[in-house]
Coordinates of C-alpha atoms in Angstrom, one line a residue:
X19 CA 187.0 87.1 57.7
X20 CA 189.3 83.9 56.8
X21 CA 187.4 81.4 54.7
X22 CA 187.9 79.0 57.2
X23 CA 187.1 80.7 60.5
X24 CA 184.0 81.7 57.8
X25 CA 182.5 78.3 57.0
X26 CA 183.4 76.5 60.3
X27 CA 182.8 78.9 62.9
X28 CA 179.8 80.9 61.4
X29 CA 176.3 80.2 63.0
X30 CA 175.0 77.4 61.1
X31 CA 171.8 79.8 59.8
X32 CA 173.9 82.5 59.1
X33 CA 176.2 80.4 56.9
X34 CA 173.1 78.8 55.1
X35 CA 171.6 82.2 54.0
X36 CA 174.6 83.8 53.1
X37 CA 175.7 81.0 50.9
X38 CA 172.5 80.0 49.5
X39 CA 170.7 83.2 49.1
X40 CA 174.0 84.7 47.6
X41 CA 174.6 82.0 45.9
X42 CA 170.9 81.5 44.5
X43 CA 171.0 85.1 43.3
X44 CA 174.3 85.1 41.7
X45 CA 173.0 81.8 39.6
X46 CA 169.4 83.0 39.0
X47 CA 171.1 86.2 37.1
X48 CA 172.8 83.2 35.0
X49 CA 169.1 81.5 34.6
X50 CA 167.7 84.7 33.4
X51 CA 170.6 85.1 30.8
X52 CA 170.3 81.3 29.5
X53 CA 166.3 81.5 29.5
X54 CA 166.4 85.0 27.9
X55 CA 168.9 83.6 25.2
X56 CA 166.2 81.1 23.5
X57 CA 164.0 84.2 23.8
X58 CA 165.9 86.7 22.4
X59 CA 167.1 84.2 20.1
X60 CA 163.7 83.4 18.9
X61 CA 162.2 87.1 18.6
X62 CA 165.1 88.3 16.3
X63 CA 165.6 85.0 14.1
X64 CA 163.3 82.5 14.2
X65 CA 162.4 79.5 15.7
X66 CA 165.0 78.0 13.2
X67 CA 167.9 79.7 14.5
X68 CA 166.0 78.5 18.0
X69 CA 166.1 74.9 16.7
X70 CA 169.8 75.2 15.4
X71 CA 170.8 76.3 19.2
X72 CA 169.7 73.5 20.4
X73 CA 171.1 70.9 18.1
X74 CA 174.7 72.7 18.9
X75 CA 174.5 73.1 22.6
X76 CA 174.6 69.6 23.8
X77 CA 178.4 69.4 22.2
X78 CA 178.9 72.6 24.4
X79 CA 178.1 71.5 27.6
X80 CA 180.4 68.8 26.4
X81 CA 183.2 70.3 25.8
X82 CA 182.7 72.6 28.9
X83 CA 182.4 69.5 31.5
X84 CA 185.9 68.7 30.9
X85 CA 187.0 72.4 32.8
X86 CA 184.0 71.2 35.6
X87 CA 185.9 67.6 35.9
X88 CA 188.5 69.6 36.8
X89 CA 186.9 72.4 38.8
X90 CA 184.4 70.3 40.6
X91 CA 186.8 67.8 41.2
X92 CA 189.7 69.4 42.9
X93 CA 187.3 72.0 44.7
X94 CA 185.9 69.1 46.7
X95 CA 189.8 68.6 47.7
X96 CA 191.1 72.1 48.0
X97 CA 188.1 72.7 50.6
X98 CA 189.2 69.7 52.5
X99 CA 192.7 70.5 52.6
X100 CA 191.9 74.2 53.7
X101 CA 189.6 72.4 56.4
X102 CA 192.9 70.6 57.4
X103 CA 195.1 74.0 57.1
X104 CA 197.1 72.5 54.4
X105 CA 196.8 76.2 52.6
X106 CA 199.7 76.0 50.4
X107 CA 199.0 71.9 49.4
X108 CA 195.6 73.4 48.6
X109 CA 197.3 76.5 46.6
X110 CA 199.5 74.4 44.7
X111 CA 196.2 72.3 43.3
X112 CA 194.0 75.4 42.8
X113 CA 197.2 76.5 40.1
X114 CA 197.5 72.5 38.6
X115 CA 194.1 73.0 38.1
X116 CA 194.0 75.9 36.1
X117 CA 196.5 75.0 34.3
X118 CA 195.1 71.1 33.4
X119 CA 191.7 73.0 32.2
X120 CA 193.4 75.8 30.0
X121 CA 195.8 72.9 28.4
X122 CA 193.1 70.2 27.5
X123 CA 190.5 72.6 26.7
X124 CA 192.8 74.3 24.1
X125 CA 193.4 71.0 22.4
X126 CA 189.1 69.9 22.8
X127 CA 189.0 73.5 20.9
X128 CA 190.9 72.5 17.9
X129 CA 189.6 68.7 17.9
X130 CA 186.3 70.4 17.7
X131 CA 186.4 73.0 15.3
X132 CA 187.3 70.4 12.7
X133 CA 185.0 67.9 13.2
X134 CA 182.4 70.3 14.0
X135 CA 180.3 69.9 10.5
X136 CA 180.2 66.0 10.9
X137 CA 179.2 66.3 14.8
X138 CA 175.9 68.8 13.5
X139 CA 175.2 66.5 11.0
X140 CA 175.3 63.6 12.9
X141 CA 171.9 65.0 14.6
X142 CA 170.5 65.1 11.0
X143 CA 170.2 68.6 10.5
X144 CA 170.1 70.2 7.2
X145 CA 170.3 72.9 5.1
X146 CA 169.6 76.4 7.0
X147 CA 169.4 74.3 10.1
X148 CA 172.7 72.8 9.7
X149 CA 174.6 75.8 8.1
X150 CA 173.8 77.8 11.5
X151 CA 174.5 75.0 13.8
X152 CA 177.7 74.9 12.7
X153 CA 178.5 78.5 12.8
X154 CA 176.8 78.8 16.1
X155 CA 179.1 75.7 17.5
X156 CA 182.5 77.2 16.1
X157 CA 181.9 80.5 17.8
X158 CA 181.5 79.3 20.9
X159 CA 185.0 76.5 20.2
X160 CA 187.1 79.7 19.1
X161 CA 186.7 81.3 22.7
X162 CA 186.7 77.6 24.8
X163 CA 190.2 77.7 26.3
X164 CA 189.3 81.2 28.1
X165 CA 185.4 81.0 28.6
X166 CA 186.3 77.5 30.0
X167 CA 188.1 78.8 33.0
X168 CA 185.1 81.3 34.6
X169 CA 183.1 78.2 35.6
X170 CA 186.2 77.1 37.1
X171 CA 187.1 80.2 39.4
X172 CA 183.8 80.5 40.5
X173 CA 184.1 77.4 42.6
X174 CA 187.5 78.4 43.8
X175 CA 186.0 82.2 44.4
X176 CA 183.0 80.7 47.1
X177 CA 186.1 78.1 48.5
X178 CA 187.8 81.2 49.0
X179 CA 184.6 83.0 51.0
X180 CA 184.2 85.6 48.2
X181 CA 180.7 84.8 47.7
X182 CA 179.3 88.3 46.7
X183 CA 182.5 88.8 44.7
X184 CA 180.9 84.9 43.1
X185 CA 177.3 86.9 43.0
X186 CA 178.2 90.2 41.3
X187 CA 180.6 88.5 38.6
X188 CA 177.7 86.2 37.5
X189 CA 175.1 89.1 37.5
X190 CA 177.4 91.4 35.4
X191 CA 178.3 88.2 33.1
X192 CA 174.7 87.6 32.6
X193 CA 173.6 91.5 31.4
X194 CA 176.8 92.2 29.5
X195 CA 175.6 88.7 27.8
X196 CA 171.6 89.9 27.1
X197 CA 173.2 93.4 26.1
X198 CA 175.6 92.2 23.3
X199 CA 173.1 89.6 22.1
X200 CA 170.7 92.1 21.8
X201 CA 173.6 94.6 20.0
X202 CA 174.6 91.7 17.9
X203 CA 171.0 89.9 16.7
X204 CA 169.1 93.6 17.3
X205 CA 171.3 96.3 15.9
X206 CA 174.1 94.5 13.9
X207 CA 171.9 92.0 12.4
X208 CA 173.9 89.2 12.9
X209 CA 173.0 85.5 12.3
X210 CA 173.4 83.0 15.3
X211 CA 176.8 82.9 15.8
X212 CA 176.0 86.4 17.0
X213 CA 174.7 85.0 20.1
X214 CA 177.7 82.9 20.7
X215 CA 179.8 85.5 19.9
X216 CA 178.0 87.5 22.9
X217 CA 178.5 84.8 26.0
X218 CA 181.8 84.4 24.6
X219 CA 183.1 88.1 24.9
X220 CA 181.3 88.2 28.2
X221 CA 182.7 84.9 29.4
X222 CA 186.6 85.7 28.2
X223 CA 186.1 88.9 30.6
X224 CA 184.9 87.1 33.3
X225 CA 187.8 84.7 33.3
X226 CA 190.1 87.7 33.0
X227 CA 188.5 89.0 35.9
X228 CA 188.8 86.6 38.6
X229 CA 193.1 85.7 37.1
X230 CA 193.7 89.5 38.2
X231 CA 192.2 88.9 41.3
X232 CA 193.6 85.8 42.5
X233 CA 196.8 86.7 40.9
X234 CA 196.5 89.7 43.3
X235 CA 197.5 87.4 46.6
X236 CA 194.7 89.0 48.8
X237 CA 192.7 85.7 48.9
X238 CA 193.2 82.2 50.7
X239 CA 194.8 80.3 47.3
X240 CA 197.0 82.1 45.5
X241 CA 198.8 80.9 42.3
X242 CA 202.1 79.0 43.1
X243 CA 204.9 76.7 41.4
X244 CA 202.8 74.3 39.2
X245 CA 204.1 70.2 40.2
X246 CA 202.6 67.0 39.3
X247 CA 201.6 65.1 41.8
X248 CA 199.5 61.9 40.7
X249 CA 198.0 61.7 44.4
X250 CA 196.4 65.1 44.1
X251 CA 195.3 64.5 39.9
X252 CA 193.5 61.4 40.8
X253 CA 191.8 62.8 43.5
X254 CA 190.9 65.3 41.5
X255 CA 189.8 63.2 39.0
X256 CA 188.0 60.9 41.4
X257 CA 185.8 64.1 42.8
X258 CA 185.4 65.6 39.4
X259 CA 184.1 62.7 37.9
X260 CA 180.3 62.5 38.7
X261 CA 180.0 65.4 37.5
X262 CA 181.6 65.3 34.4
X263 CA 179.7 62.1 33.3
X264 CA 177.1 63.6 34.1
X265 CA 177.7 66.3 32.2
X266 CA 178.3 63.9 29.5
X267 CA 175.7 61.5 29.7
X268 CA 173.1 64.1 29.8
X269 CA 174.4 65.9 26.3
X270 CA 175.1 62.4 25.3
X271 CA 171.3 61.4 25.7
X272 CA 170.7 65.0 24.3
X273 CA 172.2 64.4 21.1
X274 CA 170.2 61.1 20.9
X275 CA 166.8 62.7 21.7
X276 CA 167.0 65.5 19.5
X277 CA 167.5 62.7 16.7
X278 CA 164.2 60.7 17.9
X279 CA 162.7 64.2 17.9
X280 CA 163.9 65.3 14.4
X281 CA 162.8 61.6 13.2
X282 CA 159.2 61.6 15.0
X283 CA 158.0 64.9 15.1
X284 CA 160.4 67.4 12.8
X285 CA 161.7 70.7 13.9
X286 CA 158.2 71.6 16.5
X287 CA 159.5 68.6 18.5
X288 CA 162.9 70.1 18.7
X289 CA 161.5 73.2 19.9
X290 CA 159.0 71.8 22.3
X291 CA 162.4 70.0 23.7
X292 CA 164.0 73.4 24.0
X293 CA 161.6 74.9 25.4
X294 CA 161.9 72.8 28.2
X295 CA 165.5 72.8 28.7
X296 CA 165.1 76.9 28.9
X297 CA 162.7 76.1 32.1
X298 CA 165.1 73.9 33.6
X299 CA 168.0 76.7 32.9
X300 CA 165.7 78.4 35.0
X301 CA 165.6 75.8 37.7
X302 CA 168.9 73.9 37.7
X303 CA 171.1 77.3 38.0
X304 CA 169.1 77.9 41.2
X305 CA 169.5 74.0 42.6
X306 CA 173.2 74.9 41.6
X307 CA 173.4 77.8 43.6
X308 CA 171.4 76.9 46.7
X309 CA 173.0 73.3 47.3
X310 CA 176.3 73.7 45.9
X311 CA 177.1 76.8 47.5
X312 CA 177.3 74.8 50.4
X313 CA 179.5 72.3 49.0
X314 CA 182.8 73.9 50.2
X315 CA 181.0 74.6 53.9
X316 CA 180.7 70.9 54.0
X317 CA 183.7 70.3 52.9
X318 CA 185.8 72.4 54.9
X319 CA 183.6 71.2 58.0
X320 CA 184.1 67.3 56.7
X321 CA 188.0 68.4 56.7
X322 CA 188.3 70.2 60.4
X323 CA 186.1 67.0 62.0
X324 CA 183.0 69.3 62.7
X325 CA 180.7 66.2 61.5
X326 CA 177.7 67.8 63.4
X327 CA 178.2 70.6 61.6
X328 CA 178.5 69.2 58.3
X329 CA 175.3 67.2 58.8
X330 CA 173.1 70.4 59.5
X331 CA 174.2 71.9 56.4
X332 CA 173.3 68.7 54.6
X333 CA 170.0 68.7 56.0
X334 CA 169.5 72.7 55.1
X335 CA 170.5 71.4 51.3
X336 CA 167.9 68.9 51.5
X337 CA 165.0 71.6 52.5
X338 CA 166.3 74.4 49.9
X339 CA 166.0 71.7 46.8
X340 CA 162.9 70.5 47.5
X341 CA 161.7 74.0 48.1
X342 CA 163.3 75.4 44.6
X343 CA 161.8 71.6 43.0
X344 CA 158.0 72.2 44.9
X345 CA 157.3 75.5 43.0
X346 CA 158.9 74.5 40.1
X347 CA 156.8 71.7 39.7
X348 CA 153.6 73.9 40.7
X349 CA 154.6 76.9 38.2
X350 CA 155.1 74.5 35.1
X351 CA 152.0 72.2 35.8
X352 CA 149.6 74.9 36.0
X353 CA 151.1 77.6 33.5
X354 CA 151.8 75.5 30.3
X355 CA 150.2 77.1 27.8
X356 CA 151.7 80.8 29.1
X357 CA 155.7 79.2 29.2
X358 CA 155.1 77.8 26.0
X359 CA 153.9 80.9 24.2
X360 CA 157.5 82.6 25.3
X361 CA 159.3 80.3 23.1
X362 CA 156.6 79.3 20.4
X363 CA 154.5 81.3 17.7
X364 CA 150.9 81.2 19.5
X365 CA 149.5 80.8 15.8
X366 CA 151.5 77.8 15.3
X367 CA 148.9 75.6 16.9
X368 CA 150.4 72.3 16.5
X369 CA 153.9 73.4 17.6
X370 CA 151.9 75.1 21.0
X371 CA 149.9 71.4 21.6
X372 CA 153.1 69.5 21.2
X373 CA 155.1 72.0 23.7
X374 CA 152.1 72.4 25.9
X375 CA 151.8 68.8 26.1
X376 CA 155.6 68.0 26.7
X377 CA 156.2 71.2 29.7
X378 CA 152.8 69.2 31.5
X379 CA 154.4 65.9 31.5
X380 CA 158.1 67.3 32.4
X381 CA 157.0 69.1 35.1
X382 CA 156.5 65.8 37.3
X383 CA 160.6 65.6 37.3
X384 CA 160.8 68.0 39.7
X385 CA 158.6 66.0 42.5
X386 CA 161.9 63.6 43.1
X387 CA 164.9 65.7 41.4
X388 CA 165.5 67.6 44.7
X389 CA 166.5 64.3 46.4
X390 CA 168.3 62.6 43.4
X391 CA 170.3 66.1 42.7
X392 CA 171.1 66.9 46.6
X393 CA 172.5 63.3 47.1
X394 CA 174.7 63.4 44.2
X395 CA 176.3 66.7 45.7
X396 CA 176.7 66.4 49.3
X397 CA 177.9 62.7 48.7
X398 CA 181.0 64.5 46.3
X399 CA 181.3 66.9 49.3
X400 CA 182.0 63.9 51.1
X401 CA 184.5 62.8 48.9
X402 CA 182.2 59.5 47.8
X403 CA 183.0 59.7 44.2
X404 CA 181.4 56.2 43.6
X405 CA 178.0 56.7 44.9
X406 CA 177.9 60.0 43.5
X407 CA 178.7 58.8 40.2
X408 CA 176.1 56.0 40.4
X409 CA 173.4 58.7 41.1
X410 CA 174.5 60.8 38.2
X411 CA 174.8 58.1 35.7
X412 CA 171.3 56.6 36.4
X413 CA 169.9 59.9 36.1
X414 CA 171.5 61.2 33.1
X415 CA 172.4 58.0 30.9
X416 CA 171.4 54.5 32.4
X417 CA 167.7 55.5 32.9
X418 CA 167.1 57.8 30.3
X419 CA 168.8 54.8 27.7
X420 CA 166.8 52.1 29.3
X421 CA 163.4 53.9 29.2
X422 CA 164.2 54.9 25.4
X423 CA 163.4 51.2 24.6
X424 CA 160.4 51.0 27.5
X425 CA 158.6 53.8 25.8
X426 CA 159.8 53.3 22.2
X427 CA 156.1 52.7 21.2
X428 CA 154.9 55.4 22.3
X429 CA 156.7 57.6 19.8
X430 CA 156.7 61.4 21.2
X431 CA 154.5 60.7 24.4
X432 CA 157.7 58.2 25.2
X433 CA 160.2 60.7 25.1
X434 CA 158.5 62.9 27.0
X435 CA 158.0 60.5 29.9
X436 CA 161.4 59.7 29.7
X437 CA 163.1 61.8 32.2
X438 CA 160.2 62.3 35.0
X439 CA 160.6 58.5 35.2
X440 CA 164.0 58.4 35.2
X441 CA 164.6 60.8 37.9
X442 CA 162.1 58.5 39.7
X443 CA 164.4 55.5 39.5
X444 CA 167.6 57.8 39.9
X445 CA 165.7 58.9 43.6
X446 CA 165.5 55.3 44.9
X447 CA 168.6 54.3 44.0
X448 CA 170.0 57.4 45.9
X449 CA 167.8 56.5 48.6
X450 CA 168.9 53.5 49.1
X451 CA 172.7 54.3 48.2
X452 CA 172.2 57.0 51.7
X453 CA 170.1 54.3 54.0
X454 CA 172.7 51.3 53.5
X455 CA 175.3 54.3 54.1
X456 CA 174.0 55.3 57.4
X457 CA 173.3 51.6 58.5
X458 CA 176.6 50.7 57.7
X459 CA 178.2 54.3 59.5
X460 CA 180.1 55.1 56.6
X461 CA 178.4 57.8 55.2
X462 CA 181.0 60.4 57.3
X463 CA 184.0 58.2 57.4
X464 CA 186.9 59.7 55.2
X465 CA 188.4 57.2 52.6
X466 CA 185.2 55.2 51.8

């Protein structure tokens, strides 16, 4: 079936289940992978190899949100243009696009493997801690110009309809990664960088992968003449952008809390920290693949006119996040103690208070993240760069910044209660950003 008779004529319920389950399943095999990763990391080398893994993998997500500003960005376009029929337009920015991320992410690659010692050190690690940051940072830098590019073609893989191909590329990704981490911590005795080393490898193959089979011409974009076209770039940029502050501002505020936790409570704080962010890999990959699966359905309905359409699936968004959100929120504020002890030595009693105490207060972020998260991506779907943007930077930076001088006194307990309260603020002002939308009837008007 064409990806466009697929999204636009498809029963609305059918369409919702086969993107969002699919989707859902394919991204919860990458959830198991990242949450297995702290805990394989832990059981073969420590929790200070755990620590060191978190201090590196803010810069990470950094330097991958540069291939999702590009990704992200000129997905929301290349759905709209298929929507429209413009298959070749949308073609020739599906191959600008790959090209832009391999380019700028091979010079991010060599920026960063320089500079890498001053960015761990900057976070105040020492020592061990430092000495297998590092390693564990350069690993991942050596391999970014390939591993980049999977993220990438798995947004233009669900634009193209393939959404099982989407599903069974991200489950094989995730157990080749578990397997060679295992091989490589388990059998080989590596250090960290084993674990790196692992995704990497698994990652390069993926993005190998999907260039054989778009380069094989069977789908909707295929690869053509690269042009420049400024029109199409800042578009792209203009899409891509929410996310990739986002992206940003979250490591950005990252970085900075792992300092305040270094300073206030050591490495157990760290760790409490990353055992939180392992739950939410756990949850966010399965907001990702529920709501943003139906991104390019929006889209592609937003492009052809079908605004009635494009409104159910919002709606159908709206109901799977705050589904996903509800039992997250019910699982991690009953079942503390049991998450923590996956991470965390059980006879390490003041490390299991502290991370019992900060998985309680977290879980109240998911009672409004499921609104906050869902307007941020049906808005881009929308093409409403700016109000999607707003919503991401309150959530990730504005809030999060503000509330670090709010709670200040509170020394740990204040971190802790710095994102549920931020989310809470990032909800109304999405909230309000939708109603003055809708009053104003601009919400589906193209151009606005």
């Amino acid at each position: 079936m064409l990806s466009k008779e697929f999204f636009c004529e498809s029963k609305i319920s059918k369409l919702f289940f086969r993107l969002a389950i699919l989707g859902a399943i394919g991204m919860l095999a990458s959830a198991i992978y990242q949450t297995l990763d702290g805990v394989i990391v832990s059981y073969f080398l420590g929790e200070t190899s755990f620590a060191a893994l978190n201090i590196a993998f803010p810069y990470i997500i950094i330097l991958y949100a540069v291939a999702d500003l590009i990704g992200v960005g000129s997905s929301v376009i290349i759905a709209i243009k298929l929507g429209e029929n413009q298959t070749k337009e949308a073609s020739t920015i599906f191959t600008n696009s790959i090209l832009t991320i391999l380019v700028l992410e091979s010079i991010l690659a060599v920026i960063f493997y320089f500079t890498a010692p001053y960015l761990i050190k900057i976070m105040g690690a020492e020592g061990e801690l430092f000495d297998l940051a590092t390693s564990f940072l350069r690993t991942y830098i050596i391999f970014l110009p390939l591993t980049s590019l999977t993220f990438a073609f798995d947004n233009y893989l669900r634009i193209s309809g393939k959404i099982k191909t989407s599903m069974f590329l991200n489950i094989a990704v995730s157990i080749l990664i578990v397997g060679l981490e295992c091989l490589f911590l388990g059998v080989f005795k590596l250090p960290l960088y084993g674990s790196a080393l692992a995704a990497s490898i698994a990652f390069t193959l993926s993005t190998i992968f999907s260039f054989i089979y778009f380069a094989s011409g069977k789908l909707a974009l295929k690869f053509k003449k690269p042009s420049f076209d400024f029109k199409s770039y800042w578009s792209t940029i203009k899409n891509g952008l929410p996310v990739f502050l986002s992206n940003i501002a979250g490591r950005v505020m990252a970085i900075v809390l792992n300092i305040l936790l270094l300073k206030e409570g050591g490495e157990n704080a760290v760790n409490a920290y990353g055992v939180i962010m392992a739950i939410d890999a756990f949850t966010l990959p399965l907001l990702y693949g529920m709501v943003d699966s139906l991104q390019p359905a929006i889209g592609f309905n937003y492009g052809a006119g079908k605004i009635k359409r494009a409104k159910t699936l919002i709606k159908y968004a709206y109901i799977a996040a705050f589904t996903i959100c509800a039992v997250s929120f019910v699982l991690t504020i009953s079942l503390p103690s049991q998450l923590a002890s996956i991470f965390i030595d059980t006879a390490n009693l003041s490390a299991m208070d502290l991370t019992k105490t900060c998985i309680f207060i977290y879980s109240f972020t998911y009672l409004t993240r499921w609104v906050c998260f869902t307007a941020q991506s049906t808005l881009s779907s929308l093409e409403k760069p700016i109000s999607s943007l707003t919503i991401s930077l309150v959530v990730s930076f504005i809030g999060p910044m503000a509330l670090i001088g709010v709670f200040y006194h509170l020394d740990l307990l204040g971190i802790w209660l710095n994102m549920p309260v931020a989310n809470l603020i990032a909800t109304i002002t999405a909230i309000t950003i939708i109603l003055v939308k809708v009053k104003r009837q601009t919400l589906f008007r193209k151009n606005n």
